[in-house]
Amino acid sequence: MKKTTQPKKQSGQATVEYTIVLLGAVIILLANPDVISQIVKALKEVYDAFVYAISFSAIPL
């Protein structure tokens, strides 16, 4: 059987893609600081809803 090897051109491609996406996210977050506060607010709302949902006791059967 012949071993298949990855072509040299594709070596490290995932790292480049990850870096580009990460840089895009950083640029978006730094360009509009209000986005960060919106994310924090959304996370707080989700957490409050989660705490409310688990605060109910189990219904006895």
C-alpha positions as CSV (number, residue, x, y, z in Angstrom):
1,M,0.0,0.0,0.0
2,K,1.1,3.5,-0.8
3,K,1.1,6.1,2.0
4,T,-0.8,9.2,1.3
5,T,0.9,12.4,2.3
6,Q,-0.4,15.9,2.6
7,P,0.8,18.3,0.0
8,K,3.3,20.9,1.2
9,K,1.1,23.7,0.0
10,Q,-1.6,22.9,2.6
11,S,0.7,22.7,5.5
12,G,-0.4,25.3,8.1
13,Q,-3.5,26.4,6.2
14,A,-5.8,26.0,9.3
15,T,-3.5,28.3,11.3
16,V,-3.7,31.0,8.6
17,E,-7.5,30.7,8.5
18,Y,-7.8,30.8,12.3
19,T,-5.6,33.9,12.4
20,I,-7.6,35.7,9.8
21,V,-11.0,35.0,11.5
22,L,-9.5,36.0,14.9
23,L,-8.2,39.2,13.5
24,G,-11.5,40.0,11.9
25,A,-13.3,39.4,15.2
26,V,-10.8,41.6,17.1
27,I,-11.2,44.4,14.5
28,I,-15.0,44.3,14.8
29,L,-14.9,44.4,18.6
30,L,-12.4,47.2,18.7
31,A,-14.2,49.3,16.0
32,N,-17.4,49.4,17.9
33,P,-16.9,49.2,21.7
34,D,-20.7,49.1,22.2
35,V,-20.6,45.5,20.8
36,I,-18.8,44.3,23.9
37,S,-21.4,45.8,26.3
38,Q,-24.1,44.2,24.1
39,I,-22.4,40.8,24.4
40,V,-22.1,41.2,28.2
41,K,-25.7,42.2,28.5
42,A,-26.9,39.2,26.4
43,L,-24.8,36.8,28.5
44,K,-26.3,38.3,31.8
45,E,-29.8,37.8,30.4
46,V,-29.1,34.2,29.4
47,Y,-27.6,33.5,32.8
48,D,-30.6,35.1,34.6
49,A,-33.0,33.0,32.5
50,F,-30.9,29.9,33.3
51,V,-30.9,30.6,37.1
52,Y,-34.7,31.3,37.0
53,A,-35.3,28.0,35.2
54,I,-33.3,25.9,37.6
55,S,-34.7,27.6,40.7
56,F,-38.0,25.6,40.3
57,S,-38.0,22.6,42.6
58,A,-38.9,19.2,41.1
59,I,-42.5,18.4,40.9
60,P,-43.3,15.4,43.2
61,L,-45.0,12.5,41.5
